[in-house]
XYZ file of C-alpha atoms in Angstrom:
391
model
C -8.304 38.694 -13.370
C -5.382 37.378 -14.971
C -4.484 33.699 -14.734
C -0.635 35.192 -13.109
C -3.066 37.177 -10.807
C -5.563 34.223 -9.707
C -2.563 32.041 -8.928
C -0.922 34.322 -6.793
C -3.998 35.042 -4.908
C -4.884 31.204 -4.461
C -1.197 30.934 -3.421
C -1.686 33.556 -0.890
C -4.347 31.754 0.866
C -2.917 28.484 0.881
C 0.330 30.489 2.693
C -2.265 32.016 5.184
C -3.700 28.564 5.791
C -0.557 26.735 6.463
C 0.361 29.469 8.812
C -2.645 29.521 10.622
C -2.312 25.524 10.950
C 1.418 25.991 12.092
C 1.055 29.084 14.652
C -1.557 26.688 16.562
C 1.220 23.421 16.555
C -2.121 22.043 14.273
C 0.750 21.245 11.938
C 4.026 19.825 12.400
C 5.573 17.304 9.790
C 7.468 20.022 7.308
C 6.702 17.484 4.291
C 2.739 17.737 4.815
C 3.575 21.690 5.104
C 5.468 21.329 1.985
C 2.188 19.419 0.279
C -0.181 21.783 1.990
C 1.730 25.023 -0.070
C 2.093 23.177 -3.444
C -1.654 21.266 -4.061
C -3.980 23.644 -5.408
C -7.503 23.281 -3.236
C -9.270 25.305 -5.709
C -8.725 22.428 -8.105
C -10.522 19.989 -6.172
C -12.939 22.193 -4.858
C -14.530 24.005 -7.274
C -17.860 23.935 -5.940
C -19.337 24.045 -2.325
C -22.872 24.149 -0.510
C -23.290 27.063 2.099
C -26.429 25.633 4.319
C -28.952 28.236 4.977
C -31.191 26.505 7.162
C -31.387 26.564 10.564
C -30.200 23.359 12.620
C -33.353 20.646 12.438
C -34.975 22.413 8.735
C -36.756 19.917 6.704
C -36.430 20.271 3.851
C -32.970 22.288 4.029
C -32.130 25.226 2.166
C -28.584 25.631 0.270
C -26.858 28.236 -1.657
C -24.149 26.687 -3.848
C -21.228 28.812 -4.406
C -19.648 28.341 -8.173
C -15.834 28.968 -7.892
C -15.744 30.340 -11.690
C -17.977 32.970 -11.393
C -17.232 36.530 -10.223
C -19.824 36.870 -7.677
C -19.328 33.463 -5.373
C -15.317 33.634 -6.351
C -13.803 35.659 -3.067
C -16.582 33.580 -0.887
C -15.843 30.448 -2.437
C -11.856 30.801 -1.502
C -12.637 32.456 1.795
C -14.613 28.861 2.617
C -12.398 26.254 0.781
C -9.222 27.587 2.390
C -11.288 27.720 6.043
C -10.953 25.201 8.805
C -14.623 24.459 8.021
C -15.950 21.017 5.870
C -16.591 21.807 2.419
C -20.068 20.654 1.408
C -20.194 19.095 -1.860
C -22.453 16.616 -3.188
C -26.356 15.966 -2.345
C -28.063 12.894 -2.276
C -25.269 10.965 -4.524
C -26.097 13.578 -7.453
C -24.125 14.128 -10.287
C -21.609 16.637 -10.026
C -20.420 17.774 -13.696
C -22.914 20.683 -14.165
C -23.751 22.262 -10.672
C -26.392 25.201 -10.946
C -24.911 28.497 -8.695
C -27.151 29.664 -6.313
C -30.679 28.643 -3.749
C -31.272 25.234 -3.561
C -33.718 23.630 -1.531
C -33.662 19.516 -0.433
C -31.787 16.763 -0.366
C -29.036 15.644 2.408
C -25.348 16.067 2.426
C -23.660 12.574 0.775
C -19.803 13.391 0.406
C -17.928 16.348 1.791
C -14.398 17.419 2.143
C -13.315 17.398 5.909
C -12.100 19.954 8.070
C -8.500 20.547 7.448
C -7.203 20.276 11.321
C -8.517 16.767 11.035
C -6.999 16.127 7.809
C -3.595 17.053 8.980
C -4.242 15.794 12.566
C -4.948 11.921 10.922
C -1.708 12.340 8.206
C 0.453 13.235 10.472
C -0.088 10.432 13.001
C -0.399 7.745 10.318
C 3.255 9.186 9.357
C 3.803 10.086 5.458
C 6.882 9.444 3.988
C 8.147 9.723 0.683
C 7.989 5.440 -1.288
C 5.512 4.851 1.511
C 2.436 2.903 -0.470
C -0.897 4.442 0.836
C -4.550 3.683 0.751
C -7.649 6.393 0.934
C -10.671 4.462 1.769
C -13.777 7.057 1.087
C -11.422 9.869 -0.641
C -14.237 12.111 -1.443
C -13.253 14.478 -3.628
C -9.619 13.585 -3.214
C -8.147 16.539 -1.084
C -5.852 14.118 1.870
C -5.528 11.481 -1.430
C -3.628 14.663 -3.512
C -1.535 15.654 0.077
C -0.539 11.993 0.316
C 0.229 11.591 -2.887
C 2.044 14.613 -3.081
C 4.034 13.395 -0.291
C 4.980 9.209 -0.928
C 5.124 10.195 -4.322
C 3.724 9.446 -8.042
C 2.174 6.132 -8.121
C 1.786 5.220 -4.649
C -1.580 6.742 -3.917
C -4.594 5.179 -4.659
C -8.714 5.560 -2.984
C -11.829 3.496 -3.639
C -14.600 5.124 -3.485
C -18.168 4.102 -3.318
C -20.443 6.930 -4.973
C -19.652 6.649 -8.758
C -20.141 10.386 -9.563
C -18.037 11.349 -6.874
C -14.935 8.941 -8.158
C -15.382 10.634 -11.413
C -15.106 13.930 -9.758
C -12.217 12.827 -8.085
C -10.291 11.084 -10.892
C -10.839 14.182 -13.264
C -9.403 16.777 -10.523
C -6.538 14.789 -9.315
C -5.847 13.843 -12.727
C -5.350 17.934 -13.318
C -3.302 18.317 -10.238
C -1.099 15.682 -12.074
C 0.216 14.204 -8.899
C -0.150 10.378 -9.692
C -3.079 9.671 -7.297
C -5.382 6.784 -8.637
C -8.953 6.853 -7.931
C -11.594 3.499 -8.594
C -15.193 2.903 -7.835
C -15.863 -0.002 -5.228
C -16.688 -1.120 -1.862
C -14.362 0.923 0.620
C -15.175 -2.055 3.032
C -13.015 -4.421 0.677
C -10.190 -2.317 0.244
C -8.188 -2.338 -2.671
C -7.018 -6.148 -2.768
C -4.738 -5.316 -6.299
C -2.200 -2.964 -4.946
C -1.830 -5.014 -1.550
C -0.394 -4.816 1.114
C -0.387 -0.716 2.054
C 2.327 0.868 4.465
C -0.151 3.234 5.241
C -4.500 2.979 5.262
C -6.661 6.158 5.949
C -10.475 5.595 6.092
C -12.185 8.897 5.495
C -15.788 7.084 6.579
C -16.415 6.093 10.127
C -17.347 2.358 10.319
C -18.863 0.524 13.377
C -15.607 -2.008 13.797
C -12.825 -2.635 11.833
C -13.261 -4.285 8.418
C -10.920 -8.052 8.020
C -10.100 -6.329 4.207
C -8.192 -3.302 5.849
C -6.059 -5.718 8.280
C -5.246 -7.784 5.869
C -3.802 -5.380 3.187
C -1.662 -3.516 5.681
C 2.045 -3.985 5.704
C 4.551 -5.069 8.255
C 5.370 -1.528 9.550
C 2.255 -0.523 8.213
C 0.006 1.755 9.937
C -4.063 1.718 9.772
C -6.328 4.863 11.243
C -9.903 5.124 10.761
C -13.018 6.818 13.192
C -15.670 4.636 15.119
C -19.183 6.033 14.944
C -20.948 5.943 17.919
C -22.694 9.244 19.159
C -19.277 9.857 20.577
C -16.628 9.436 17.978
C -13.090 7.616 18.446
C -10.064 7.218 16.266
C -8.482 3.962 15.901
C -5.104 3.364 15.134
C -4.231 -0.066 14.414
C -0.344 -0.759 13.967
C 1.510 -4.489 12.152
C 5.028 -4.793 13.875
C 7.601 -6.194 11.337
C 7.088 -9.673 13.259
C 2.988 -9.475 11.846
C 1.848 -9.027 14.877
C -1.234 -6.297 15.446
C -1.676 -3.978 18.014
C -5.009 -1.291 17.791
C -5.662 1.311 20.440
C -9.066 3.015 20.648
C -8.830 6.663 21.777
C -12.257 9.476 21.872
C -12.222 12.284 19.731
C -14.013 15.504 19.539
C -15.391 14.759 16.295
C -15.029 11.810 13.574
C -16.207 11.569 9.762
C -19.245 10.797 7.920
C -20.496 7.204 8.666
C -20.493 4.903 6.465
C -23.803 4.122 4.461
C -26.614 2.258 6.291
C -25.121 3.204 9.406
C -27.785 4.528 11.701
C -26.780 7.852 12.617
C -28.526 8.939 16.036
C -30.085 12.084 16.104
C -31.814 14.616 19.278
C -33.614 17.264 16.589
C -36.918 15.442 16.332
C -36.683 15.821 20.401
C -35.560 19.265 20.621
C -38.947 21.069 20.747
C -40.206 18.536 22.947
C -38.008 18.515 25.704
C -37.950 22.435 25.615
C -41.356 21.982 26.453
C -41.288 19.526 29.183
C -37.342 18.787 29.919
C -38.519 16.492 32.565
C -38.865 15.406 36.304
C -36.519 17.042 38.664
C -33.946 15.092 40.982
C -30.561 15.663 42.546
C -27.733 14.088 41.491
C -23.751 13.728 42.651
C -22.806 13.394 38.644
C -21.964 17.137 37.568
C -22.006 17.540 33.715
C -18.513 16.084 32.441
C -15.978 18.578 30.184
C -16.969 17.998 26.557
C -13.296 16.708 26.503
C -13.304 14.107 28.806
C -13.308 11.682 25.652
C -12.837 7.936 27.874
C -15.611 8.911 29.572
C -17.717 9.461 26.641
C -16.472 6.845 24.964
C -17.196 4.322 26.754
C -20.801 5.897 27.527
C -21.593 5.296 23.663
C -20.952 1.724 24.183
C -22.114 0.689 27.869
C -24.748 2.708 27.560
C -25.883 2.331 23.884
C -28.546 4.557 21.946
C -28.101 7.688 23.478
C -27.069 10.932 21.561
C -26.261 14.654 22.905
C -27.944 17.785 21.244
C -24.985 20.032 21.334
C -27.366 23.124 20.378
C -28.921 22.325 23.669
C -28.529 26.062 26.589
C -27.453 23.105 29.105
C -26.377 19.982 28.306
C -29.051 17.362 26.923
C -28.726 13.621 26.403
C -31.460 11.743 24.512
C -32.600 7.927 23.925
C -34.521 8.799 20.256
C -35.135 5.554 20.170
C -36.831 5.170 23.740
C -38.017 8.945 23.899
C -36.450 9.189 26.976
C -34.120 12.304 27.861
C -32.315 13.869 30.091
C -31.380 17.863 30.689
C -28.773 18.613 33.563
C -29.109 21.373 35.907
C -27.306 24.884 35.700
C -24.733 23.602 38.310
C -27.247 22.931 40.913
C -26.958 19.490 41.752
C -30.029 18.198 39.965
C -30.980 16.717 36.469
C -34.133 16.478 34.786
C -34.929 13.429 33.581
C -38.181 12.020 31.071
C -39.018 8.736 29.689
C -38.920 4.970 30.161
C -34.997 5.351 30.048
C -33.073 7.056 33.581
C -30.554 8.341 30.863
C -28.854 9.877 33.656
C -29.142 7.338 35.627
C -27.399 4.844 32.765
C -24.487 7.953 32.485
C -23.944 7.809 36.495
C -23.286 4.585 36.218
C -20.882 4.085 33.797
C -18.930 7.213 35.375
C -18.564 4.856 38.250
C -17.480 2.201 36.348
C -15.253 4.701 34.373
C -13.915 6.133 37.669
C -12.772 2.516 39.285
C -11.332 1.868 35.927
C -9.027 4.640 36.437
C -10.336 7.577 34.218
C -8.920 5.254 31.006
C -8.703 7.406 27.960
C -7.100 5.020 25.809
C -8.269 1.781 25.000
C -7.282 -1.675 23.422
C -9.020 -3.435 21.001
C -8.681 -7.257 19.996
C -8.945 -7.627 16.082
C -7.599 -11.287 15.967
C -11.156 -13.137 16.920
C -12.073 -14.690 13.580
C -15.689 -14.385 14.403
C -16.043 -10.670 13.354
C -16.679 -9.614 17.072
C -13.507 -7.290 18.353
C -12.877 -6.759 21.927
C -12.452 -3.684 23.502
C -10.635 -3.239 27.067
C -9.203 -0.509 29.122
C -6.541 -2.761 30.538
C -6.757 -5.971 32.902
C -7.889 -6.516 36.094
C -11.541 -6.527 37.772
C -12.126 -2.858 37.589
C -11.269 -2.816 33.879
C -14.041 -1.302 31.116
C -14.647 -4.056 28.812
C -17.428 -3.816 25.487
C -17.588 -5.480 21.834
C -17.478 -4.095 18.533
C -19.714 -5.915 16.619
């Protein structure tokens, strides 16, 4: 194919995409559109991982799909212009000279994330062209090139952790020719030479909000990043032009990767288990809450800590890993089966009542000016109200 060719067939896709984003209201802000159209995916994408394995496989088998070669090529597109995540590094490896095809081993270390999320968390934090913006976890640079693309040449800049993977990113993005900077360091720190930001994206999910990232924002400036729990939540944390901070806590059907040494919960290592013995029987006035009731869940990952749902689960399944203690709720029959030291159900009708006299909160406000690295979280004031810590 012709270089004319493969650019008008890259093109094409990106058009589909951008339609597909704006015929479901995904995407709204006409200058993030505009950025969508123009950067070139393919460019920062030129690889990705297509899992094989079957959910809880150890060791996992891959197939890596080379974008230059004829037989992954229409696959490859198909994927990186997809609403999926594009898998791209394992285990921090080098990334220069990928081999095409099986692979077996290793663990997912840096991936692209889904686009809806990627223009869900631009468009709230607000792009603008002169706006000075800060990627913290880039990853192979795809929301870095869209802001950049956006605020403009110079403006842009990630840290990112994994050495290969800021090579990767500064050699694409330097292609793209968009003036997006990428340098190697602790995402936790920031970027302390380019201070303050208008605008600070985290593309990791950390437990509580780093001092770095408060510091470096901007009066006006706007800060968004994911909390980590078994239940995600995005963060928003705002400086008025008089310095002072505001930071509201809401739940979220999904957040990004966590940020390293973060102890990710997991139900697989249960899964056969409880299929064999899901528990003791016993009624119960708590019917299974709507995957989107995300204040409820939200504050379940943090007043009742250490549990984690197995969404591959027929029926919906909540395990303590770490107490071996489960519980599997009934087909809409008023009872719940429940195993282990732990009443996880128990814990969960609990803080439903709690969540209920609290007023069904779905948003929530969190105190980042204690100097002790402890930040409050409350669902309002008054007796009833949902308090917890992040610590």
């Amino acid at each position: 194919m012709s270089p004319d060719l493969r650019l008008a067939a890259t093109g094409g896709r990106r058009a589909a995409m951008v339609d597909r984003l704006t015929s479901s209201e995904a995407l709204t802000d006409p200058l993030l559109r505009d950025a969508l159209l123009r950067v070139p995916r393919e460019v920062l994408l030129p690889h990705a991982y297509v899992r094989v394995s079957g959910p809880g496989a150890d060791p996992i088998d891959w197939r890596l799909l080379d974008g230059s070669h004829p037989d992954d090529r229409e696959e490859w597109l198909d994927l990186i212009h997809s609403d999926d995540s594009i898998l791209l590094q394992r285990d921090g490896e080098r990334l220069g000279s990928l081999g095409r095809g099986p692979v077996t081993g290793g663990h997912m270390t840096s991936m692209s994330t889904f686009t809806p999320a990627t223009v869900e968390a631009l468009q709230e934090l607000g792009l603008a062209p002169g706006r000075r913006y800060l990627e913290l976890g880039p990853g192979p640079g795809v929301s870095l090139a869209l802001a950049a693309t956006v605020t403009g040449s110079g403006l842009a800049v990630g840290v990112e952790r994994d050495g290969p993977m800021a090579a990767f990113a500064r050699r694409n993005l330097d292609r793209l020719g968009v003036g997006a900077k990428v340098v190697e360091g602790d995402a936790l720190a920031g970027h302390e030479h380019r201070a303050p930001y208008d605008l600070i994206h985290s593309g990791i999910g950390v437990p509580c909000v780093p001092p770095a990232w408060v510091e470096q924002l901007a009066s006006g400036g706007r800060l968004l990043t994911t909390r980590t729990p078994s239940w995600p939540g995005r963060l928003l944390v705002t400086r008025a032009d008089s310095g002072r901070i505001e930071a509201v806590l809401r739940g979220r059907p999904r957040g990004y990767r966590p940020m390293l040494g973060y102890a990710w919960l997991s139900a697989l290592g249960h899964r056969a288990r409880i299929e064999a013995d899901p528990g003791t029987v016993r009624p119960t006035r708590l019917a299974p809450l709507a995957d989107d009731a995300y204040g409820f869940w939200l504050a379940a990952a943090h007043l009742a800590p250490g549990l984690v749902r197995d969404f591959q689960a027929r029926t919906m399944t909540i395990v303590a890993p770490e107490d071996d203690s489960w519980a599997v709720a009934g087909p809409g029959d008023g009872t719940v089966r429940v195993h282990g030291r732990r009443d996880v159900w128990a814990e969960l009708e609990t803080v439903h009542a709690l969540w209920v006299r609290a007023g069904h909160p779905e948003t929530y406000r969190v105190d980042l000016s204690d100097g002790t690295g402890t930040q409050a979280v409350t669902s309002g004031t008054g007796p009833t109200a949902l308090h917890w810590s992040l610590q």
